[in-house]
CSV table of C-alpha atoms in Angstrom, one decimal:
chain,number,residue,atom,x,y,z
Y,198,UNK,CA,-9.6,-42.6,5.5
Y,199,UNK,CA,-6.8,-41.2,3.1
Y,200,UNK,CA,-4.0,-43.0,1.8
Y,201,UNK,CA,-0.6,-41.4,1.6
Y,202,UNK,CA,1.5,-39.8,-2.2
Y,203,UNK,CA,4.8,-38.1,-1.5
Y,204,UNK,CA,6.2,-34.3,-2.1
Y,205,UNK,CA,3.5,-31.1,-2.1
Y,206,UNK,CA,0.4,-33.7,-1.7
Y,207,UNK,CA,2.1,-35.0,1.5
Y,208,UNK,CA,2.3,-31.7,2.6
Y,209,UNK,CA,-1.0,-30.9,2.0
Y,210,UNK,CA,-2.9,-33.9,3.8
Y,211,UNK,CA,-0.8,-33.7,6.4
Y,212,UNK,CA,-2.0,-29.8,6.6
Y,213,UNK,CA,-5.6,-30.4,5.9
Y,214,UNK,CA,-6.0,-33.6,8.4
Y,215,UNK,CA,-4.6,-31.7,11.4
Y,216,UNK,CA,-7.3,-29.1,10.4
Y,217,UNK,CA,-10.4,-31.3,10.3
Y,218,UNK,CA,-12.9,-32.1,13.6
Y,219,UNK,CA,-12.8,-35.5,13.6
Y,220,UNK,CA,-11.5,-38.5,15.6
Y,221,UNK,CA,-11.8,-40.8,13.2
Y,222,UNK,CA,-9.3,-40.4,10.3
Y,223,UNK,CA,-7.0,-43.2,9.7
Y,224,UNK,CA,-4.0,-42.3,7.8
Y,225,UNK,CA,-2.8,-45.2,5.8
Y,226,UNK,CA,0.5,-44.4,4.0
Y,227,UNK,CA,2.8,-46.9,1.7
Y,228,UNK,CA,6.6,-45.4,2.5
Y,229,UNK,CA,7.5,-43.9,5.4
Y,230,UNK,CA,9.2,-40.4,5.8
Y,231,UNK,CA,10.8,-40.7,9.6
Y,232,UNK,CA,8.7,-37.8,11.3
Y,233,UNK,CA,5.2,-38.8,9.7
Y,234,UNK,CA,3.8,-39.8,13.2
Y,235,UNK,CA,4.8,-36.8,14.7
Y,236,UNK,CA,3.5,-34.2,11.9
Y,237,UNK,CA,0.1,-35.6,11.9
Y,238,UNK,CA,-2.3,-34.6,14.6
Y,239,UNK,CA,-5.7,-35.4,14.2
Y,240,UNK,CA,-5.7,-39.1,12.5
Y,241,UNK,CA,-4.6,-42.5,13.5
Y,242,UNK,CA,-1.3,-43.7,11.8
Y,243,UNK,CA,-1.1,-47.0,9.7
Y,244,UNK,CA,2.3,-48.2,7.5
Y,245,UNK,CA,1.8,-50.8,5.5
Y,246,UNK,CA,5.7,-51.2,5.4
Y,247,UNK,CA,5.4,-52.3,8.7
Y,248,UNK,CA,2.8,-55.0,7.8
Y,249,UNK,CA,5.5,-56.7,5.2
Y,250,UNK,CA,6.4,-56.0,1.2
Y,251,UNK,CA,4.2,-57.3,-1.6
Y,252,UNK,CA,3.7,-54.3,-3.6
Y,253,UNK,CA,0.8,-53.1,-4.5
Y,254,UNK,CA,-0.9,-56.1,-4.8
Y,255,UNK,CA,-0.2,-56.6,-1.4
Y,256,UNK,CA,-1.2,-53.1,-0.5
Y,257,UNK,CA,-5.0,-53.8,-1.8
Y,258,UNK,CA,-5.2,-56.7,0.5
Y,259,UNK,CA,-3.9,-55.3,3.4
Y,260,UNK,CA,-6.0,-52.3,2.6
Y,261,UNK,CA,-9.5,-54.2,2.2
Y,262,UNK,CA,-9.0,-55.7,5.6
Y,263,UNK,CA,-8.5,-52.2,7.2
Y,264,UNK,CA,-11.4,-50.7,5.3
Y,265,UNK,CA,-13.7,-53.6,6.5
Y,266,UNK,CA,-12.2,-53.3,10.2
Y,267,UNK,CA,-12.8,-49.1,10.9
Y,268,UNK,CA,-16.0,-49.5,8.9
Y,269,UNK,CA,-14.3,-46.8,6.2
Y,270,UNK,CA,-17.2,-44.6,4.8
Y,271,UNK,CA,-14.8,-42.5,2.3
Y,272,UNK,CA,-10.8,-43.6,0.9
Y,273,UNK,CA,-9.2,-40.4,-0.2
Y,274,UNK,CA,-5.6,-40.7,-1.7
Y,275,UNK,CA,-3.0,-38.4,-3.0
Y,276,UNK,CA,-0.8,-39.7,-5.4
Y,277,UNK,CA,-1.4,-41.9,-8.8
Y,278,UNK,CA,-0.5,-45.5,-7.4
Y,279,UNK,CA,-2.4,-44.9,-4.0
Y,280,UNK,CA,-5.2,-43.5,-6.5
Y,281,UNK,CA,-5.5,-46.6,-8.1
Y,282,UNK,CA,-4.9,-48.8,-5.3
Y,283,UNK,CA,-8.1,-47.5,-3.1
Y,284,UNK,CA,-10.1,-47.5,-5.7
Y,285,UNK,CA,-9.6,-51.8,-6.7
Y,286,UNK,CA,-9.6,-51.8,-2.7
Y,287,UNK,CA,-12.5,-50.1,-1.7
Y,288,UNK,CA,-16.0,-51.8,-1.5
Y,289,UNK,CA,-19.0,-50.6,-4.1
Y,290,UNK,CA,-20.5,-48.8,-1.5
Y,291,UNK,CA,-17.2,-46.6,-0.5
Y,292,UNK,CA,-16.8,-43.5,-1.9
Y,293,UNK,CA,-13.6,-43.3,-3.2
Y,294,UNK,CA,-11.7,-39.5,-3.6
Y,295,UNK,CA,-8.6,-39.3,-6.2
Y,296,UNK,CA,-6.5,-36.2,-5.9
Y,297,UNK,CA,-4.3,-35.5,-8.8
Y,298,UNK,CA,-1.1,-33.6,-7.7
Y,299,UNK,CA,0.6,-34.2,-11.0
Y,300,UNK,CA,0.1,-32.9,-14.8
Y,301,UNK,CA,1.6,-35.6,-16.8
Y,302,UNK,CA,-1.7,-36.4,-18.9
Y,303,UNK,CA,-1.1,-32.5,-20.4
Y,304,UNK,CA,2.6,-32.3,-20.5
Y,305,UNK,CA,3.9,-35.6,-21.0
Y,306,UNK,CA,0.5,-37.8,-22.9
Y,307,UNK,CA,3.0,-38.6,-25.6
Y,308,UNK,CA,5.2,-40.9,-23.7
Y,309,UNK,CA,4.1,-44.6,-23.7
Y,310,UNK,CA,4.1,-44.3,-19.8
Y,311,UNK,CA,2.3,-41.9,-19.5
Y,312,UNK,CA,0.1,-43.6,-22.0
Y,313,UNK,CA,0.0,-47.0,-19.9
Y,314,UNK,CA,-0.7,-44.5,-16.7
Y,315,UNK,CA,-4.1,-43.3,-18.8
Y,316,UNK,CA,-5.2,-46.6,-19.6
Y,317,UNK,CA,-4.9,-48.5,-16.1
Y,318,UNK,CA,-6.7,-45.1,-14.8
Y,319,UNK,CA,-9.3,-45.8,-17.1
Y,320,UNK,CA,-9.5,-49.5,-16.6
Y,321,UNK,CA,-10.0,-48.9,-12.8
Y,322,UNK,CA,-13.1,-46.3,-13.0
Y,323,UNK,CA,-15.9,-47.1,-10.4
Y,324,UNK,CA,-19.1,-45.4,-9.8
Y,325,UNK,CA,-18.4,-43.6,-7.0
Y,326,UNK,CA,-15.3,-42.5,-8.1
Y,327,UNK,CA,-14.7,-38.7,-8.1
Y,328,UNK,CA,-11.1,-37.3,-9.6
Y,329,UNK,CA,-10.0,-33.9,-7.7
Y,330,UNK,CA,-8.0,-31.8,-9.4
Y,331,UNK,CA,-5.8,-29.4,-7.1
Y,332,UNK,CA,-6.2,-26.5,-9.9
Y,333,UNK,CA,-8.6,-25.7,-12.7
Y,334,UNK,CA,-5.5,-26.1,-14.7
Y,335,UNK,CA,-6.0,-29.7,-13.6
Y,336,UNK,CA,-9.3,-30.0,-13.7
Y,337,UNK,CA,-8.9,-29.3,-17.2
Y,338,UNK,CA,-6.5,-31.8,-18.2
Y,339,UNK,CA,-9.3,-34.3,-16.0
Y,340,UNK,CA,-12.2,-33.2,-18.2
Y,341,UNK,CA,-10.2,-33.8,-21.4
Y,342,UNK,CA,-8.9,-37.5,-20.4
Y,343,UNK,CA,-12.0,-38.5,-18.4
Y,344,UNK,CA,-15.0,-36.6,-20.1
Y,345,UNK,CA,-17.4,-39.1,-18.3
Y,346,UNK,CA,-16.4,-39.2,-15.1
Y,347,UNK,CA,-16.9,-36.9,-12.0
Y,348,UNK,CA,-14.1,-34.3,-11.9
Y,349,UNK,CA,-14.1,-31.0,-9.9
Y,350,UNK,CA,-11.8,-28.6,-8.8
Y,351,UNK,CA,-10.3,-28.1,-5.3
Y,352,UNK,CA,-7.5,-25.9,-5.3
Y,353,UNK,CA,-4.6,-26.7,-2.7
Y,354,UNK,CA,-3.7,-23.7,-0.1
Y,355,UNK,CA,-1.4,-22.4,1.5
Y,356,UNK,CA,-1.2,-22.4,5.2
Y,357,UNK,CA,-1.8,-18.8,7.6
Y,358,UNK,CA,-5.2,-17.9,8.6
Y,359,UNK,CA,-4.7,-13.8,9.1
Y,360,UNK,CA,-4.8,-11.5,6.2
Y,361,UNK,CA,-1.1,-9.7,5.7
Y,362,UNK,CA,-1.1,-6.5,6.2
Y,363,UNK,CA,1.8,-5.4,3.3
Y,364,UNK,CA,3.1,-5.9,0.3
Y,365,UNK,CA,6.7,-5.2,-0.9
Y,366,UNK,CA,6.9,-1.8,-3.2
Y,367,UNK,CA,10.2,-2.8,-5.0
Y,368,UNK,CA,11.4,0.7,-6.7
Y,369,UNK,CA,13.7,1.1,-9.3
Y,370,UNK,CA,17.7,2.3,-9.3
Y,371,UNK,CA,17.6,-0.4,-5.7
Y,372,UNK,CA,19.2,-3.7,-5.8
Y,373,UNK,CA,16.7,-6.1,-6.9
Y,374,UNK,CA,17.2,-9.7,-4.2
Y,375,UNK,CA,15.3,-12.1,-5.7
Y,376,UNK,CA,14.3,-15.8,-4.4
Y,377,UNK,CA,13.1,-19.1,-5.5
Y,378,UNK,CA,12.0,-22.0,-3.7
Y,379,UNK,CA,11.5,-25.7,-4.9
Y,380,UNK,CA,13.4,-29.1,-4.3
Y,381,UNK,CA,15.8,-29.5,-7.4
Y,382,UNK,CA,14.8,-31.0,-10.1
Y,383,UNK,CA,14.2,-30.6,-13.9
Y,384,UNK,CA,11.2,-28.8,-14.2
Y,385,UNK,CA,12.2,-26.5,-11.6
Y,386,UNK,CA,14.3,-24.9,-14.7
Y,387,UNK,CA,17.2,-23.8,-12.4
Y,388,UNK,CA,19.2,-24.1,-15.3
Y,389,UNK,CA,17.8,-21.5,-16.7
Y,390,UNK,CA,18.9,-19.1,-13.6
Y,391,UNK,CA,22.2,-19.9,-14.3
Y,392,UNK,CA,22.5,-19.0,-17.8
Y,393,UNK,CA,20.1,-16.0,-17.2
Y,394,UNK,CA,22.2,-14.7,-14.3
Y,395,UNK,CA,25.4,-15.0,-16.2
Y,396,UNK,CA,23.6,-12.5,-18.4
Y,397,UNK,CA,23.1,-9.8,-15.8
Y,398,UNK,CA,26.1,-9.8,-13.8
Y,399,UNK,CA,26.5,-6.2,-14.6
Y,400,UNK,CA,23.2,-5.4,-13.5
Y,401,UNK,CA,22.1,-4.7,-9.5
Y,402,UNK,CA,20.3,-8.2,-9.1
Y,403,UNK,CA,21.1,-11.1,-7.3
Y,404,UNK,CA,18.7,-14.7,-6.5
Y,405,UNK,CA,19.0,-17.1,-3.9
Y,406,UNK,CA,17.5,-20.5,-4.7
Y,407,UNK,CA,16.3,-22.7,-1.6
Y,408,UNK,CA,15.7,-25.9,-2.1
Y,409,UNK,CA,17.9,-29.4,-2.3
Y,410,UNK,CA,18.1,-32.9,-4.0
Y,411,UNK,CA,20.7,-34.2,-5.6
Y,412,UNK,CA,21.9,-32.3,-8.1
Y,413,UNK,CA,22.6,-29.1,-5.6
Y,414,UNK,CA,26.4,-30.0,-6.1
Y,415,UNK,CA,26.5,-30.1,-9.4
Y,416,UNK,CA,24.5,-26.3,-9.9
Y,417,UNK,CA,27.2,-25.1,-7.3
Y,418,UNK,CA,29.8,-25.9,-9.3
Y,419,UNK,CA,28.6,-24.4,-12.5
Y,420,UNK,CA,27.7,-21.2,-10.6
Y,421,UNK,CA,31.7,-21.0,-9.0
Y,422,UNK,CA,33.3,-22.3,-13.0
Y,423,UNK,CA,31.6,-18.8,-14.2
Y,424,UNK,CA,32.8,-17.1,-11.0
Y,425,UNK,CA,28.7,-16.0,-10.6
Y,426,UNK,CA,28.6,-14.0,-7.3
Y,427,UNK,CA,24.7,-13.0,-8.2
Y,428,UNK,CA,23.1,-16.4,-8.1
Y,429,UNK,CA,23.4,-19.0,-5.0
Y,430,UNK,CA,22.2,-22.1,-4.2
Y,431,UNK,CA,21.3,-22.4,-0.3
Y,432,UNK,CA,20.3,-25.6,-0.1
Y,433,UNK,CA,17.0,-26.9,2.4
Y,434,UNK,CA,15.4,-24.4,4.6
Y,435,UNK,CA,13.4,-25.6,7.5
Y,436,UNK,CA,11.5,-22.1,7.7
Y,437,UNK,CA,10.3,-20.8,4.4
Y,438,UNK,CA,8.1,-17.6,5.4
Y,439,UNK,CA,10.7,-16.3,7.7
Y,440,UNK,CA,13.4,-16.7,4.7
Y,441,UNK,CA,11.2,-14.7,2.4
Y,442,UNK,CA,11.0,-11.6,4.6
Y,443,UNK,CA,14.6,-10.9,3.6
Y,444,UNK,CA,13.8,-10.7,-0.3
Y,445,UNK,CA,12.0,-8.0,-2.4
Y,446,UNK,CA,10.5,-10.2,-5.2
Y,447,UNK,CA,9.6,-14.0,-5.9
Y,448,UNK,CA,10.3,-16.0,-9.0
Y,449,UNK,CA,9.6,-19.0,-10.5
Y,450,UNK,CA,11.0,-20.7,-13.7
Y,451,UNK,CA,9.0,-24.0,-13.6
Y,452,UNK,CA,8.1,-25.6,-16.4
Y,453,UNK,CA,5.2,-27.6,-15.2
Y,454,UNK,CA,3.4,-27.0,-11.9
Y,455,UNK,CA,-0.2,-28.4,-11.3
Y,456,UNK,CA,-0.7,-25.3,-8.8
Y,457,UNK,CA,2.5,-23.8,-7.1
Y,458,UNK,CA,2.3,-23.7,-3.4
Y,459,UNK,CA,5.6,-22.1,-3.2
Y,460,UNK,CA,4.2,-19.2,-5.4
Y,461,UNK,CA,1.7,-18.8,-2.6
Y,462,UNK,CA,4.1,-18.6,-0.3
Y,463,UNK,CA,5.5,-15.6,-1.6
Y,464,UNK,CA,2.1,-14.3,-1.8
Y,465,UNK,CA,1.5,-14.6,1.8
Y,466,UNK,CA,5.0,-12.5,2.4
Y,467,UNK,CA,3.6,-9.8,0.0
Y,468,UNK,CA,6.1,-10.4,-2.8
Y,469,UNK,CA,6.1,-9.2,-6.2
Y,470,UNK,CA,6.2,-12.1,-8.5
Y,471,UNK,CA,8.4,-12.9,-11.7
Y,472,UNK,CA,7.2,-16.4,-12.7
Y,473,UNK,CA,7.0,-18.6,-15.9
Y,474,UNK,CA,3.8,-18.0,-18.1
Y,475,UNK,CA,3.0,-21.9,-17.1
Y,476,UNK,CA,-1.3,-22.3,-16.6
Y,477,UNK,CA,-1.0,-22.7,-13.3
Y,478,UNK,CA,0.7,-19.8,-12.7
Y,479,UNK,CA,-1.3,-17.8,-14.8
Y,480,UNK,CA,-4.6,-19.2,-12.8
Y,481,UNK,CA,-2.8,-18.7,-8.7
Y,482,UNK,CA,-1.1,-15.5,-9.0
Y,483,UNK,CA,-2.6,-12.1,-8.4
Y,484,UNK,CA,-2.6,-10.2,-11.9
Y,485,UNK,CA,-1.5,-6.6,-9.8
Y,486,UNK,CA,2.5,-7.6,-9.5
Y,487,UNK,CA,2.7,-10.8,-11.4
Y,488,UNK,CA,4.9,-10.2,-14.3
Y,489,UNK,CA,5.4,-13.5,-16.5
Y,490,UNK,CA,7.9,-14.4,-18.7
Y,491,UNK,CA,8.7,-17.7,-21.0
Y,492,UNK,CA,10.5,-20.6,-19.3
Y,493,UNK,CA,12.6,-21.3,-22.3
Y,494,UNK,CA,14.1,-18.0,-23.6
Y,495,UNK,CA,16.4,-16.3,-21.2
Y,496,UNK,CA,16.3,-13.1,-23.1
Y,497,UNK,CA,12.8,-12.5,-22.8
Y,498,UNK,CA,13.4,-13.3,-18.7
Y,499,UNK,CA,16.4,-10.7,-18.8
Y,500,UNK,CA,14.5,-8.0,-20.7
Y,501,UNK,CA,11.5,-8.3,-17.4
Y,502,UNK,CA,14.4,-8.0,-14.8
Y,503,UNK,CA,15.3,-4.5,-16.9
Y,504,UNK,CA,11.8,-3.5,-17.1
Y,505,UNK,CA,11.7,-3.8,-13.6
Y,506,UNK,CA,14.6,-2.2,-12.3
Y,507,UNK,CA,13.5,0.9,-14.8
Y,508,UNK,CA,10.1,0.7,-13.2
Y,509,UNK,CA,8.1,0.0,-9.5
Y,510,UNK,CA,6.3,-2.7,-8.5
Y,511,UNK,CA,3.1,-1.7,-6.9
Y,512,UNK,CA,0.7,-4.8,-5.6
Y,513,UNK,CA,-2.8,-4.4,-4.5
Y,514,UNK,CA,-2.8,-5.0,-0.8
Y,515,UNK,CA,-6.8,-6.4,-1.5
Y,516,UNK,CA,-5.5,-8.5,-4.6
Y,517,UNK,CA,-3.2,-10.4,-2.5
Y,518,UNK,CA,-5.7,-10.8,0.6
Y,519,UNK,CA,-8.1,-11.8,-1.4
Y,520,UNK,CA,-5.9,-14.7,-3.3
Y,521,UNK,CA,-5.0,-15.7,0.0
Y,522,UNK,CA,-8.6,-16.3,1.0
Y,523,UNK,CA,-9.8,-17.8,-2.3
Y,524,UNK,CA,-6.2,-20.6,-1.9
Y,525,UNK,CA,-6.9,-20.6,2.1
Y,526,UNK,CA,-7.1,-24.4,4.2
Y,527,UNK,CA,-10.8,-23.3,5.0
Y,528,UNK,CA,-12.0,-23.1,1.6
Y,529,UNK,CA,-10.2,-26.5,1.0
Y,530,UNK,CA,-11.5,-28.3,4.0
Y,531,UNK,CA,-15.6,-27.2,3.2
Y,532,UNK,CA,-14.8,-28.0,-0.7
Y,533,UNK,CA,-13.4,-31.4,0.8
Y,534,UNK,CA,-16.4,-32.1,3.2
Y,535,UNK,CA,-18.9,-31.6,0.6
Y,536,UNK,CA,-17.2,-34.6,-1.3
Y,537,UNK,CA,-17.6,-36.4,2.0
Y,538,UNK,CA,-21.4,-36.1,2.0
């Protein structure tokens, strides 16, 4: 039984139940994205929105009877309230499985929210409780706020099941097309692009940034006030590997990221990558083309993009092939059934 987060840990579930031989996975989600019935595959669908609103207290209840009716031997969730929700829900004797898609205990622990998050995580600990972190970035930051409770490491994945076949040689004195990928928002840095791109408009390079929320307006706008032609914001693409065939490196400027799943998808197109020195980053991306750079000086990001355009970009083919293996859905799926046992 899992129960339903928003964002990259929806995607993932979603992924990873259509993937499992079973009949008997009930998908119990909170909120309800329109399509959700007809992305999932392989699990029967519940809303608890269609049940009535109480919040969560309400969700527990409604959640108890269910677990009692299908006879639930496992509740996995995805997303901090659903994490503490299954746990106060679930009997003694059901295992309960907490994924944690976020980093706030590392980047934000100083905020009293964050602080309140801690302690009502704490407060809710159970025996068979096991915390999953989606990298060993995360599993870190699990081991430091829980030292006493069951923590491991299951990295997410990215989606393809062949191994690719090339990687993009960028070479220098060519017109470096860049891309990023990631719904706006602040840690995404795209601020950042802005102000570095204003700094290379004399130089053969150019980024497209897919991705939307609702600030996209507002970045247009600043990119046509400095009259940038070199930096544009595309908005939502329903077809992410096909986009990144047109492009001849990847980059990233995130600030915080528990794993970066759009990073592997510029793996699986055989991208070089220019990404932010972030852990995560420095734990997903194959060392042969990943050049990293810090997410809060744009002069130390312009001085890479000169280093490469003086000087090609060679990735290992068997680097990339074999990061796509190690972050693959069946590595995920036998980590996950282990947990189940």
């Amino acid at each position: 039984m899992d129960s339903l987060g928003r964002g990259g840990a929806e995607r993932i579930l979603i992924d990873s139940i259509n993937r499992m031989d079973s009949s008997k996975n009930y998908l119990i989600y909170f909120h309800s994205p329109n399509t959700l019935e007809n992305d999932v595959q392989n699990a029967n669908v519940i809303c608890l929105n269609k049940m009535g609103k109480g919040g969560n207290l309400f969700a527990i209840l409604l959640l108890r009877k269910l677990i009692n009716k299908y006879k639930a031997d496992v509740l996995h969730a995805h997303s901090y309230w659903t994490n503490i929700v299954s746990r106060v829900a679930a009997p003694e004797n059901v295992k309960v499985i907490n994924h944690y898609h976020f980093a706030d205990y590392d980047t934000m622990k100083d905020k009293k929210s964050v602080r309140r998050m801690i302690v009502l995580d704490r407060l809710t600990e159970r025996k068979l409780l096991t915390r999953v972190g989606v990298s060993k970035y995360v599993e870190r930051i699990l081991n430091s706020t829980f030292p006493k409770g069951k923590n491991v490491c299951v990295p997410n994945f990215v989606l393809g099941e062949e191994a690719i076949n090339r990687v993009v040689n960028y070479y220098s004195k060519e017109q470096l097309n860049m891309v990023a990928v990631g719904t706006i928002k602040s840690e995404k840095n795209y601020s950042f692009y802005i102000e570095a791109f204003n700094g290379l408009r004399d130089f053969p390079v150019s980024i497209d940034i897919y991705g939307g929320g609702d600030s996209l307006a507002q970045y247009r706008q600043r990119v046509s006030a400095l009259k940038l032609d070199n930096i544009r914001f595309k908005g939502e693409v329903a077809n992410v590997p096909q986009v990144l065939d047109k492009y001849n490196l990847f980059t990233s400027a995130s600030t915080s990221e528990t794993f970066g799943i759009a990073l592997m998808e510029g793996v699986r197109a055989g991208l070089p990558l220019l990404v932010s020195d972030i852990p995560a980053f420095k734990e997903v991306a194959p060392k042969s083309a990943a050049t990293f750079f810090n997410p809060y000086d744009v002069g130390d990001f312009i001085d890479k993009v000169k280093s490469i355009l003086e000087a090609k970009l060679i990735p290992s083919l068997s680097d990339y092939n074999s990061c796509l293996k190690t972050y693959s859905v069946d590595t995920y799926l036998a980590k996950i059934a282990d947990l189940y046992r």
